[in-house]
GROMACS .gro file of C-alpha atoms in nm:
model
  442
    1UNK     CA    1  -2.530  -4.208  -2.573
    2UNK     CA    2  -2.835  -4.193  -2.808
    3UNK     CA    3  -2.917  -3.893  -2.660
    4UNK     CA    4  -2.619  -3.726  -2.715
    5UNK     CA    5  -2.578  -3.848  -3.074
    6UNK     CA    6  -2.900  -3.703  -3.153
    7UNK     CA    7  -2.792  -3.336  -2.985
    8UNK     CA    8  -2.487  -3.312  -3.170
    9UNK     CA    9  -2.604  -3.373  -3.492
   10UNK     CA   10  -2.849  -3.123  -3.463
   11UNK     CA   11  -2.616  -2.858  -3.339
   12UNK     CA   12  -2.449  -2.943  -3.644
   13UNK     CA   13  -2.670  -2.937  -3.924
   14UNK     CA   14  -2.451  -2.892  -4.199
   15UNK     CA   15  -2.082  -2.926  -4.252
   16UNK     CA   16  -1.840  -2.716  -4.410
   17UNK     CA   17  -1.453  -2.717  -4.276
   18UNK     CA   18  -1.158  -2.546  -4.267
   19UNK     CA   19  -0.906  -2.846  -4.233
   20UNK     CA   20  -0.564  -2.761  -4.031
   21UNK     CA   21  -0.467  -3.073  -4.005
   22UNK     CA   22  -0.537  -3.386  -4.196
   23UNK     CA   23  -0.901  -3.445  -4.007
   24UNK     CA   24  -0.904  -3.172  -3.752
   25UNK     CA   25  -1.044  -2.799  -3.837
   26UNK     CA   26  -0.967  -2.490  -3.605
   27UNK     CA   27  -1.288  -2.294  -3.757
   28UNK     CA   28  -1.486  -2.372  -3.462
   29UNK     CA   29  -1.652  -2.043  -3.421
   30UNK     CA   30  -1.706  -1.770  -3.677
   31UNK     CA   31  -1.442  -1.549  -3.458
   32UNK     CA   32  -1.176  -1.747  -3.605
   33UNK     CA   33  -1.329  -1.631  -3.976
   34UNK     CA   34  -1.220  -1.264  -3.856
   35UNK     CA   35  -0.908  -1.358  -3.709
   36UNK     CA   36  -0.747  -1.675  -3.689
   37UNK     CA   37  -0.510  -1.590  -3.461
   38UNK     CA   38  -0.759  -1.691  -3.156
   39UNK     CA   39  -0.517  -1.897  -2.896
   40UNK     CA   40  -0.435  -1.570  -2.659
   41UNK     CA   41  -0.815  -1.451  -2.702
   42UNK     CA   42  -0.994  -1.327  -2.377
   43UNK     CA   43  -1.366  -1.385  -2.452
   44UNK     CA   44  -1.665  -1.625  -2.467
   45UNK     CA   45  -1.488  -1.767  -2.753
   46UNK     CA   46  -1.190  -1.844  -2.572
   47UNK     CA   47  -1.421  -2.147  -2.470
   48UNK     CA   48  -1.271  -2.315  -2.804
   49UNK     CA   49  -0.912  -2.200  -2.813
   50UNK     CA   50  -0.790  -2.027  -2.457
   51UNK     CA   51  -1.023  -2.204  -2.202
   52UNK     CA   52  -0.769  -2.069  -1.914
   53UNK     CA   53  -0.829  -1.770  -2.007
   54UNK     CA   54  -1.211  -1.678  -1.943
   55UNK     CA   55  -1.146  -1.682  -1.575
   56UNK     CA   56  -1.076  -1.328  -1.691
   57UNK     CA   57  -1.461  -1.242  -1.804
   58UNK     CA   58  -1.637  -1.057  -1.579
   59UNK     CA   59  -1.834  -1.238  -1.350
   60UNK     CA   60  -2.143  -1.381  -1.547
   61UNK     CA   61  -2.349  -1.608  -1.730
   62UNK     CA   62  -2.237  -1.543  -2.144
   63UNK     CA   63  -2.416  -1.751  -2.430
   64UNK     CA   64  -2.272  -1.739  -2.771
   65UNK     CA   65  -2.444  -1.866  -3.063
   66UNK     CA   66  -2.313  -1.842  -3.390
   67UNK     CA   67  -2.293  -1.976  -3.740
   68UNK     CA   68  -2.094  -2.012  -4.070
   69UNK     CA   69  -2.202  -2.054  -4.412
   70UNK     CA   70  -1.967  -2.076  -4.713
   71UNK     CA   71  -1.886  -2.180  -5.070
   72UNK     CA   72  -1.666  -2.469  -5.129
   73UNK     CA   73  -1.475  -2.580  -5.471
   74UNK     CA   74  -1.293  -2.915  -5.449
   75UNK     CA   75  -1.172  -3.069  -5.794
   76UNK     CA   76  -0.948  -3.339  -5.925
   77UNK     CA   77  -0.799  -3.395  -6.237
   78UNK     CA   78  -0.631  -3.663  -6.410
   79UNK     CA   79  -0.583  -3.790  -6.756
   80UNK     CA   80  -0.716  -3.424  -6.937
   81UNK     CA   81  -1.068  -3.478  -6.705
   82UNK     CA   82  -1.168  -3.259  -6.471
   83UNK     CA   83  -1.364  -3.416  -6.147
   84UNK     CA   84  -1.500  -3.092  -5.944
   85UNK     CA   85  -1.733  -3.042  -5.629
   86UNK     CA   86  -1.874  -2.698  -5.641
   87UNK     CA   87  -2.093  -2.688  -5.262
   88UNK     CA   88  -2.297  -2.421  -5.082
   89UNK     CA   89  -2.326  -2.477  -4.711
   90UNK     CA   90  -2.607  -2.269  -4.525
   91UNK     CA   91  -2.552  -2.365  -4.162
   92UNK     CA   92  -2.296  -2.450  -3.948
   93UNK     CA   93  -2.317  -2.354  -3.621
   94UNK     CA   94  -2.171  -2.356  -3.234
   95UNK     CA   95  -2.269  -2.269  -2.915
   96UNK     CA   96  -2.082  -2.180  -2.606
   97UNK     CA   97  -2.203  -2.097  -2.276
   98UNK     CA   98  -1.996  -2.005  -1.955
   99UNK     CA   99  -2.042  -1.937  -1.653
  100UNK     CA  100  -1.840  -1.699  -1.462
  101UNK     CA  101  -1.798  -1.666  -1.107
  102UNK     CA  102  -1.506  -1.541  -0.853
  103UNK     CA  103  -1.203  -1.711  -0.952
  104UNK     CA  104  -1.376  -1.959  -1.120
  105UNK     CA  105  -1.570  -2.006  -1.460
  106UNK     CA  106  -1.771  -2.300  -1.590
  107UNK     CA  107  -1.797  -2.383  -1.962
  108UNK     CA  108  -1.982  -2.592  -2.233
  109UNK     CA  109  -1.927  -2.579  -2.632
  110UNK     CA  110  -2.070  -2.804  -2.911
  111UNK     CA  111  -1.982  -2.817  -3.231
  112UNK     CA  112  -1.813  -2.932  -3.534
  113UNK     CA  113  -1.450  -2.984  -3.476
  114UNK     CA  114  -1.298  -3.171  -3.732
  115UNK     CA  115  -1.366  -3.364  -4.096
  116UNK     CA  116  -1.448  -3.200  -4.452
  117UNK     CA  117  -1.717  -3.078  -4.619
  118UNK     CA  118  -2.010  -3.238  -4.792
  119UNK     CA  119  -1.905  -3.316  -5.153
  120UNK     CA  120  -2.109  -3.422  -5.492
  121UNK     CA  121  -1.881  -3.528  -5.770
  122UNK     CA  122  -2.106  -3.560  -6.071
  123UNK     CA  123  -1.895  -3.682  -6.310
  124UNK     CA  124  -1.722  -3.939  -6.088
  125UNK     CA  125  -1.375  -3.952  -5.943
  126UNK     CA  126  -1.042  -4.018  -6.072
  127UNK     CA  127  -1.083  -4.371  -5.945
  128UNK     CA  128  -1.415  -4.461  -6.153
  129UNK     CA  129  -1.236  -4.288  -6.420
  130UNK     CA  130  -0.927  -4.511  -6.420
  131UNK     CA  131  -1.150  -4.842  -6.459
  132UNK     CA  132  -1.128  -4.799  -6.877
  133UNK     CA  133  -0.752  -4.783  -6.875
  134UNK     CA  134  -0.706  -5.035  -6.629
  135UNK     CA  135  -0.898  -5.255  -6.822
  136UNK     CA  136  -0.772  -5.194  -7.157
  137UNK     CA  137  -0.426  -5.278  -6.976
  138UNK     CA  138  -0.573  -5.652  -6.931
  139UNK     CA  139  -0.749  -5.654  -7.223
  140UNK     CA  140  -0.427  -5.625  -7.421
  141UNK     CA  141  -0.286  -5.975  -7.249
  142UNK     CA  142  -0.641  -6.118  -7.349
  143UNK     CA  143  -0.517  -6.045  -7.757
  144UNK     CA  144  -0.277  -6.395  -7.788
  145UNK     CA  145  -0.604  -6.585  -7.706
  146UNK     CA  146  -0.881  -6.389  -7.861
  147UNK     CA  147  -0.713  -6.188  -8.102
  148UNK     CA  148  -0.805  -5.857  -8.048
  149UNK     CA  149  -0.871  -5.651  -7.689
  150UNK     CA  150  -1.203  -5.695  -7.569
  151UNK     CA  151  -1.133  -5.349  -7.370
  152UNK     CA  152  -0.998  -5.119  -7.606
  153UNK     CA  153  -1.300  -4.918  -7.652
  154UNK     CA  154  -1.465  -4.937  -7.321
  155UNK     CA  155  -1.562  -4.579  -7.168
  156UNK     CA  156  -1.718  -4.464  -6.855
  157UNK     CA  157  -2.060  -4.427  -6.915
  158UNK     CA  158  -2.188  -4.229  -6.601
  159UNK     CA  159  -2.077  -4.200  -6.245
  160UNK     CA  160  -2.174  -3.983  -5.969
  161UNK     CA  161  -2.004  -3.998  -5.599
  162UNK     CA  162  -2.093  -3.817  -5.270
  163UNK     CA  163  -1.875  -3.821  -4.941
  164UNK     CA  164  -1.889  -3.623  -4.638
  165UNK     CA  165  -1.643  -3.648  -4.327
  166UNK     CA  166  -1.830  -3.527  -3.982
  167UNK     CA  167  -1.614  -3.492  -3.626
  168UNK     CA  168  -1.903  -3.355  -3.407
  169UNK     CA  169  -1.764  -3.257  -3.025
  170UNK     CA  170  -1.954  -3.145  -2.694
  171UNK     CA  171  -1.704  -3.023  -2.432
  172UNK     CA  172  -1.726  -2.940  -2.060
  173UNK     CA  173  -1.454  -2.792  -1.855
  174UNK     CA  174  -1.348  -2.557  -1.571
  175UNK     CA  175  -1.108  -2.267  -1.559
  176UNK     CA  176  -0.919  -2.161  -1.238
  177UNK     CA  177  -0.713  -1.845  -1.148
  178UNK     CA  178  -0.454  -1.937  -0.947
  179UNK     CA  179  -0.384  -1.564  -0.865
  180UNK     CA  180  -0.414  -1.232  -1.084
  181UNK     CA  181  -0.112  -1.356  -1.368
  182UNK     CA  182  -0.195  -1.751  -1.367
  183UNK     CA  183  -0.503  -1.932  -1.431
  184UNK     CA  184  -0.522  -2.331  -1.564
  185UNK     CA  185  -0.844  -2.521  -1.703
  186UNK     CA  186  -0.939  -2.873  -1.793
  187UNK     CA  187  -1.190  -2.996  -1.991
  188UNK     CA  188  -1.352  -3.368  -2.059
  189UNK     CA  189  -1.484  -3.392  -2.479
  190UNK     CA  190  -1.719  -3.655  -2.643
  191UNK     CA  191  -1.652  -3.692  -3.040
  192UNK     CA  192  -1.906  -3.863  -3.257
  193UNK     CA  193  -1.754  -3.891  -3.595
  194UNK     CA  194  -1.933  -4.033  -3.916
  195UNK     CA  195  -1.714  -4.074  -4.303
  196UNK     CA  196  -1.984  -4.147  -4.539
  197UNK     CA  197  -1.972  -4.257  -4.895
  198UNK     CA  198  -2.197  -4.366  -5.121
  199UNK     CA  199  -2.182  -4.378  -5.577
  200UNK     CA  200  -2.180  -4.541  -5.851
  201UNK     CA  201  -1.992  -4.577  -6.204
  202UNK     CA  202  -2.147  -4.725  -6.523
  203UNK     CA  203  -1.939  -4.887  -6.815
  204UNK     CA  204  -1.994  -4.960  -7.206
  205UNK     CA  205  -1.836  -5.016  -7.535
  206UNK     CA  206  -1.641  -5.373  -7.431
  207UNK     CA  207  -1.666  -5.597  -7.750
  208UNK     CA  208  -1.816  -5.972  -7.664
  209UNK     CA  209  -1.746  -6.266  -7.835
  210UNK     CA  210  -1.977  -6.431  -7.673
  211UNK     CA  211  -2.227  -6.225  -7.439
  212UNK     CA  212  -2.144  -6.272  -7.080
  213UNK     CA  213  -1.812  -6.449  -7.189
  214UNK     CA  214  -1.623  -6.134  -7.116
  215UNK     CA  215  -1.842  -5.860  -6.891
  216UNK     CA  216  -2.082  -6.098  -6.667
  217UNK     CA  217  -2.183  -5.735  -6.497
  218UNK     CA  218  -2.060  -5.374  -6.602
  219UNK     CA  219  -2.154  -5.162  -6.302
  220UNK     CA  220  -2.050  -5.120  -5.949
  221UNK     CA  221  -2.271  -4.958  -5.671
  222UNK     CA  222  -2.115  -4.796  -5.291
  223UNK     CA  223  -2.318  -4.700  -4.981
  224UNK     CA  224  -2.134  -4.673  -4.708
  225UNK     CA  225  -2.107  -4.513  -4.330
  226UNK     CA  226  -1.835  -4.545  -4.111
  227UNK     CA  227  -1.888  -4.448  -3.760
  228UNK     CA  228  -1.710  -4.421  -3.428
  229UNK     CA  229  -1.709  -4.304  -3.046
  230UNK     CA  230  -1.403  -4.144  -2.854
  231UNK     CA  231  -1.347  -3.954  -2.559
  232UNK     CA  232  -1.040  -3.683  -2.480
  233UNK     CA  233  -0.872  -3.378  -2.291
  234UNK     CA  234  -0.805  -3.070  -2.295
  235UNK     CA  235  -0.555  -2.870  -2.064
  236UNK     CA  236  -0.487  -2.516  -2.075
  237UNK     CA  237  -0.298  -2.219  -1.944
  238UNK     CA  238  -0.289  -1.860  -1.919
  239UNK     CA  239  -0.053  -1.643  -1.806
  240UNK     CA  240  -0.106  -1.227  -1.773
  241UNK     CA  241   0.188  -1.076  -1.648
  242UNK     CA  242   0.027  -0.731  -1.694
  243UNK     CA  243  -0.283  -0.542  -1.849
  244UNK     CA  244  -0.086  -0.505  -2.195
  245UNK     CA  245   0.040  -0.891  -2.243
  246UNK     CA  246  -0.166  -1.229  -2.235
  247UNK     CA  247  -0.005  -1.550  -2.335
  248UNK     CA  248  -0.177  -1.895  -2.320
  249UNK     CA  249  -0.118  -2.274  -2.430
  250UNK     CA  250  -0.366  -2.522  -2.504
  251UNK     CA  251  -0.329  -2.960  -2.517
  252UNK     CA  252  -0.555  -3.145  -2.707
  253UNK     CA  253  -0.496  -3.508  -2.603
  254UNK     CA  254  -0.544  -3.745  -2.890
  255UNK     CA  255  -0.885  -3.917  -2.946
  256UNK     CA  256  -0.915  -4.275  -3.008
  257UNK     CA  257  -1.153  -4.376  -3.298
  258UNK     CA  258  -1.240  -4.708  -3.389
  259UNK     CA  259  -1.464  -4.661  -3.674
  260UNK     CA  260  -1.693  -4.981  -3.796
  261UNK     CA  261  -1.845  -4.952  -4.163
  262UNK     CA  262  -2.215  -5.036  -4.242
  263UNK     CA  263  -2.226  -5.069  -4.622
  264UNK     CA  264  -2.402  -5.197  -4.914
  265UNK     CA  265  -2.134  -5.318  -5.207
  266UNK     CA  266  -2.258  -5.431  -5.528
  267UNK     CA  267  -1.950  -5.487  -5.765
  268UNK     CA  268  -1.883  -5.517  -6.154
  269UNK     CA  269  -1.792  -5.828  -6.248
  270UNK     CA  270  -1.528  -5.863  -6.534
  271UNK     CA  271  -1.394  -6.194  -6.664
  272UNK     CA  272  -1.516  -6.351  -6.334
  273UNK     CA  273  -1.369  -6.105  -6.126
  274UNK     CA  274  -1.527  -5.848  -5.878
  275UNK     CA  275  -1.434  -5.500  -5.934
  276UNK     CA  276  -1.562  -5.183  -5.737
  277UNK     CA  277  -1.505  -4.871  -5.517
  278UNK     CA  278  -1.378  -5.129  -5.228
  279UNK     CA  279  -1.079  -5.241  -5.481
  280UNK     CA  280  -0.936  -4.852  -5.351
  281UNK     CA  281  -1.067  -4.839  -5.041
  282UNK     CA  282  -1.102  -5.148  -4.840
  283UNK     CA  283  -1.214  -4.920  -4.502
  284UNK     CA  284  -1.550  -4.874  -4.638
  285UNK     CA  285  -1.601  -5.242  -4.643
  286UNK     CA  286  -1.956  -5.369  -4.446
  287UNK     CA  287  -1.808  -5.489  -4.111
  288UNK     CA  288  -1.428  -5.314  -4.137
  289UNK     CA  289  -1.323  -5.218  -3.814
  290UNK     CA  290  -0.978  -4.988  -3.776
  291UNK     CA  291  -0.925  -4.682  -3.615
  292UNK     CA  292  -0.857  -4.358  -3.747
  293UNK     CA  293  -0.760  -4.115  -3.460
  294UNK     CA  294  -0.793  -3.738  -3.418
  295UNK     CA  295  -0.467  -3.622  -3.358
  296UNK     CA  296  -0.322  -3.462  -3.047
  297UNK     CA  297  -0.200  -3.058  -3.066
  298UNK     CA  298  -0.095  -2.816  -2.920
  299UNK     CA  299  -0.168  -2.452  -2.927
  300UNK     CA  300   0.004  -2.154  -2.864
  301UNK     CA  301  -0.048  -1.793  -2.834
  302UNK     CA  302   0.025  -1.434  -2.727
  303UNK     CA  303  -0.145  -1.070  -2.746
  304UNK     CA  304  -0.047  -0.698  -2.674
  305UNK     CA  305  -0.182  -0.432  -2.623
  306UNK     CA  306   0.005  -0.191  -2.822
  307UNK     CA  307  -0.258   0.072  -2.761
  308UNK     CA  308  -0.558   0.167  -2.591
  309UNK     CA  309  -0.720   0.050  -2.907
  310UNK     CA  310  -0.518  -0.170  -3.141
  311UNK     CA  311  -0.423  -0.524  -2.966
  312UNK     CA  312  -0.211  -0.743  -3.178
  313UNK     CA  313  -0.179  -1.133  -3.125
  314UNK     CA  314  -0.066  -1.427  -3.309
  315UNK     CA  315   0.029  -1.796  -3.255
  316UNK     CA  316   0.065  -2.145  -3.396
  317UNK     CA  317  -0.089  -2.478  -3.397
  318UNK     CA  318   0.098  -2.822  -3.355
  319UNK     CA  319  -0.054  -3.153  -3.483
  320UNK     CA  320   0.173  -3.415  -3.361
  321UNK     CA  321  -0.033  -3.655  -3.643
  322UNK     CA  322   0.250  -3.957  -3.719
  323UNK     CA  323   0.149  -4.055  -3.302
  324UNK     CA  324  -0.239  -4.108  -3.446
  325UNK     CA  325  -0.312  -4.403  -3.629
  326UNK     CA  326  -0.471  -4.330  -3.973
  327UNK     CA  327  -0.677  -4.592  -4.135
  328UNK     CA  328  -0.337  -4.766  -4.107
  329UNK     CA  329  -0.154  -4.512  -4.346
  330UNK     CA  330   0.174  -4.409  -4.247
  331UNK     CA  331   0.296  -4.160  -4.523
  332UNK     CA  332   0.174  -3.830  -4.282
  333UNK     CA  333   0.404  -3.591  -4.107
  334UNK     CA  334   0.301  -3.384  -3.840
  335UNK     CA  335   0.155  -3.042  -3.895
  336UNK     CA  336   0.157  -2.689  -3.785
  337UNK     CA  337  -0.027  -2.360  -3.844
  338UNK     CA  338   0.142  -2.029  -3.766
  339UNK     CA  339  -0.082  -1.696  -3.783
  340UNK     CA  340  -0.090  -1.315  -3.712
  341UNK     CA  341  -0.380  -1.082  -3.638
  342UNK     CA  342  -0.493  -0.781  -3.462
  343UNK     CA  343  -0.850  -0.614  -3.344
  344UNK     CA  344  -0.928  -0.195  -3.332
  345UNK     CA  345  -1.146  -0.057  -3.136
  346UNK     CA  346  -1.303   0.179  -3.331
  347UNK     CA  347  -1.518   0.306  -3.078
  348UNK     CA  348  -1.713   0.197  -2.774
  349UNK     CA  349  -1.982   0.016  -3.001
  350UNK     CA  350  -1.770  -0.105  -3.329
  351UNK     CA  351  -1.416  -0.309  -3.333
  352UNK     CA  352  -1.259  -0.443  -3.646
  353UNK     CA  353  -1.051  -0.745  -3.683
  354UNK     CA  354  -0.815  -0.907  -3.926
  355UNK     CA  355  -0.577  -1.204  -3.956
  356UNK     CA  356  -0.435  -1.488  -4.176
  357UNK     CA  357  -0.284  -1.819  -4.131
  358UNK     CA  358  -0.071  -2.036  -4.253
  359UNK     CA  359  -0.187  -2.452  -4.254
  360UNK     CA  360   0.107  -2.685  -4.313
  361UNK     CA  361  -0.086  -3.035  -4.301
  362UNK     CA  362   0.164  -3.280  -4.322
  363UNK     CA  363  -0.026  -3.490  -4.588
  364UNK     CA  364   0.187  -3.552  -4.932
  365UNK     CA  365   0.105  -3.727  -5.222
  366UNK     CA  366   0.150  -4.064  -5.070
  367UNK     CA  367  -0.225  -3.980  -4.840
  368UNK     CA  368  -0.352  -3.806  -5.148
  369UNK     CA  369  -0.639  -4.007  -5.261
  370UNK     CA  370  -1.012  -3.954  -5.438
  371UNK     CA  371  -1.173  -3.951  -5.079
  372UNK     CA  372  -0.926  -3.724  -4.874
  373UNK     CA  373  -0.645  -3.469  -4.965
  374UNK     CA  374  -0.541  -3.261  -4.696
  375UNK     CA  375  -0.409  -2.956  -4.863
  376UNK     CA  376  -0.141  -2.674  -4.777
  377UNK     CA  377  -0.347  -2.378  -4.734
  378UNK     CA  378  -0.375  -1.985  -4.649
  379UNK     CA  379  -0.627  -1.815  -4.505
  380UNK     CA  380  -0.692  -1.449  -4.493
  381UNK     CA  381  -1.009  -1.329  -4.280
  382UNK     CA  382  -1.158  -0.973  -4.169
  383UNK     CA  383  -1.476  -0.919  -3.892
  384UNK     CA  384  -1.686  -0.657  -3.738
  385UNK     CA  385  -1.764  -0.659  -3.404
  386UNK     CA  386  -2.112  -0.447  -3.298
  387UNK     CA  387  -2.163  -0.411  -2.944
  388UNK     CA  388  -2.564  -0.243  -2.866
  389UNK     CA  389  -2.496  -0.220  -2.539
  390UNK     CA  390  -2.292  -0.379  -2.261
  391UNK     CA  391  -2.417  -0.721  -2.251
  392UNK     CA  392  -2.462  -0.775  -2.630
  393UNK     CA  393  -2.242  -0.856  -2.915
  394UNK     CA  394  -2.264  -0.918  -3.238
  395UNK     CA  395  -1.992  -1.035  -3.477
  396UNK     CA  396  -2.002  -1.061  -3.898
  397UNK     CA  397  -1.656  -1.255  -4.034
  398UNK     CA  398  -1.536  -1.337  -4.397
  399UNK     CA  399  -1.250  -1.520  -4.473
  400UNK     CA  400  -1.065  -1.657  -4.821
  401UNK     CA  401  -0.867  -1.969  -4.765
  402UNK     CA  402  -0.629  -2.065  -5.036
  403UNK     CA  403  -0.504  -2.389  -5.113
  404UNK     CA  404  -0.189  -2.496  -5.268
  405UNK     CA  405  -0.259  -2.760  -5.519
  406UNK     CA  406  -0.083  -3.104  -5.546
  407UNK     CA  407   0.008  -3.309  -5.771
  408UNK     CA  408   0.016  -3.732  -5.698
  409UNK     CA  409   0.252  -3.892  -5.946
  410UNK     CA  410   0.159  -4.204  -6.166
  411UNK     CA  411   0.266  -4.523  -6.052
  412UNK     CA  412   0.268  -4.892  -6.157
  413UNK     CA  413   0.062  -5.118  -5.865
  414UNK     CA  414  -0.128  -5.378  -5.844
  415UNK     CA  415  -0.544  -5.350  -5.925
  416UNK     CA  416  -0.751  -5.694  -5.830
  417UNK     CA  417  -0.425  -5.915  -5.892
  418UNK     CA  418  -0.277  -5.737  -6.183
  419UNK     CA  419  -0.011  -5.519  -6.212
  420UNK     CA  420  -0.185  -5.196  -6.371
  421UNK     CA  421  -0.060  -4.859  -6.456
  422UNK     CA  422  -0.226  -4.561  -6.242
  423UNK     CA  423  -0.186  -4.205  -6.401
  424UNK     CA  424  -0.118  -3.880  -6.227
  425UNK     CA  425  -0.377  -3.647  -6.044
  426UNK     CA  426  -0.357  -3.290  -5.961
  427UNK     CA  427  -0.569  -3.194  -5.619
  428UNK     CA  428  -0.737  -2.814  -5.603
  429UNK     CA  429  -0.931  -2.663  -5.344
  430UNK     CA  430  -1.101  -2.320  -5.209
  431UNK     CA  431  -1.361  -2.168  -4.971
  432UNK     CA  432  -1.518  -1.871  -4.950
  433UNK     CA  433  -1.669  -1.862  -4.598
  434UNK     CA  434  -1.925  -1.616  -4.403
  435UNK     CA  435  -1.974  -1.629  -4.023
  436UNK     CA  436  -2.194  -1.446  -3.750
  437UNK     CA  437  -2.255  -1.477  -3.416
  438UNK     CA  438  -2.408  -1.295  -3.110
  439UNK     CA  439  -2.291  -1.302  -2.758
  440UNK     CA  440  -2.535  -1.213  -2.464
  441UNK     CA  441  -2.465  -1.199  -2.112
  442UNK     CA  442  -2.697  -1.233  -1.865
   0.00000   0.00000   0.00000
């Protein structure tokens, strides 16, 4: 197990995500970038979304490295403050190798297959940021006994957070053609995920009557990793009725993951009471157990060839995420995607592809929080394809993915045993992502 810890994380250097689906990202090669609309594909990276369907490579041995690289905004606002992430990720990358033969084809892909991407908040998060409110809420109940509020001109002094979500996968299956329309695959994948998070938020300006009477300690500290094991399936079939139409369906069976936290916790300590990050989120507690699953799916997708050089496909994605328990939340739906695309060959050397996609989450502002929000989104991507020669390929992708922002409403709940008053916070994302890859047979 140590051993394959340590070979995904370094097939997965860095982290940068498209999210579909609450945890799970369908970016798993920089094809995708060019044209989401991958679940019909015929080709090496059919390894990721139509498994069934490389028993239609020529015979072979095909290795496909690739990468993706990207610019990610993430921001949060509440109160008139802005919280933002601004990220640059260098490397992300996949392999896939198969191996074709007769009826038959072997394959193997690692890579990053769900989570978020590596964030820095500078200037805190809305939840550091709510601390001087809250406590000039109890401070006012502290005015009867010391006449005035101890709180009322506390601020946030400084506060920096960082949090990264990581769903690493290896996968090995087999593909077989049950005659020239029908083939079928199945596939055993290992997940190693890690949710890190580590900050900390600084406080001033509370009035003492007597020092330490009040504030016995005025900042809070986080470190901590969550990490977890799971094991799943995947199932697939393809079904070519004729040298214009493909279609294909992929299962993802659900992945059990019980994730254990190893964390440091040093709390602020306000009129004898512990306050900190763990007052939000009890998960990252040292020595909290619970699982939080990566959903089951299920993919769809067809392709025609409308000519001998423009093939259109598209498809859709189903997260069936209220079956998967999440850190014990229950406000998700399930999700979908739906997307379009098409590839032209241009000549024998040079295609061109383009797509977009449509990313229905199922998150709402009841999962919304400073550590997750699993936006609405659209992306629109465009690729070249070079091919030198027969047994080499090279692909460059870009793609824009849009998010729709949200908007949590305030509410009135209850903060380390008092009722406090939690404002509004708007949620905004975007990503501008890069991807390349080559392809060699041998």
């Amino acid at each position: 197990m140590k051993i394959l810890k340590k070979l995904l994380l370094l097939s997965c250097i860095g982290h940068v995500s498209y999210s579909a689906s609450v945890d799970y990202l369908m970016n798993q090669s920089p094809a995708y970038l060019g044209n989401p609309a991958q679940n019909a594909i015929i080709s090496v990276d059919g390894s990721n979304y139509n498994p069934a369907g490389i028993v239609h490579l020529e015979d072979g041995r095909y290795l496909q490295i690739g990468n993706q690289f990207g610019f990610i905004h993430e921001g949060m606002k509440s109160e008139g403050k802005d919280y933002d992430s601004d990220t640059f990720e260098p490397v992300i990358p996949n392999i896939n190798f198969v191996n074709k033969n007769g009826s038959t084809a072997t394959y193997f892909s690692i890579g990053v297959i769900g989570g978020g991407a590596t964030l820095e908040y500078d200037d805190g998060v809305p939840g550091s940021g709510k601390i001087p409110g809250i406590l000039n809420q109890q401070g006012a109940k502290l005015i009867p006994k010391l006449g005035f509020n101890p709180f009322e001109n506390v601020y946030m002094k400084d506060s920096s957070f960082e949090g990264s979500n990581k769903y690493f996968g290896a996968t090995l299956g087999r593909a077989w053609a049950l005659n020239e329309k029908w083939a079928l695959s199945a596939a055993g994948r290992v997940v190693y995920a890690t949710r890190e998070l580590k900050g900390y938020a600084k406080y001033d300006g509370v009035t003492e009557p007597v020092e330490g009477m009040i504030v016995q300690k005025k900042d809070f500290t986080i470190d901590s990793e969550r990490e977890a094991w799971g094991v799943g399936g995947i199932f697939g079939v393809n079904y070519m009725p004729n040298d214009r139409w493909n279609f294909a369906a992929r299962y993802e069976t659900k992945v059990k993951l019980k994730f254990e936290a190893d964390a440091t916790d040093d709390p602020a300590k306000i009129l004898n009471k512990e306050i900190g990050f763990l007052d939000f989120y009890p998960q990252y507690a040292d020595g909290d157990k619970r699982y939080r699953d990566l959903p089951a799916m299920l993919a769809l997708g067809a392709s025609h060839k409308l000519t001998d050089r423009l093939v259109i496909m598209a498809g859709g994605n189903y997260y069936f995420v209220k079956d998967a328990d999440l850190d014990g939340q229950n406000g998700y739906d399930n999700g979908y995607e739906l997307n379009v695309g098409m590839e032209y060959l241009i000549n024998e050397k040079w295609s061109w592809t383009l797509g977009y996609n449509y990313a229905d989450t199922g998150a709402n502002e009841e999962t919304y929080s400073d550590v997750e929000y699993a936006l609405d989104s659209h992306i629109i991507g465009t690729g070249i394809k070079y091919r030198p020669n027969p047994n080499q390929e090279w692909l460059l992708s870009v793609a824009q993915i849009s998010y729709d922002t949200a908007t949590a409403s305030g509410e009135e709940k209850d903060f380390n045993g008092t009722e406090a008053s939690f404002p509004s916070v708007k949620y905004e994302k975007s990503f501008l992502a890069f991807g390349i890859s080559c392809t060699m047979k041998f």
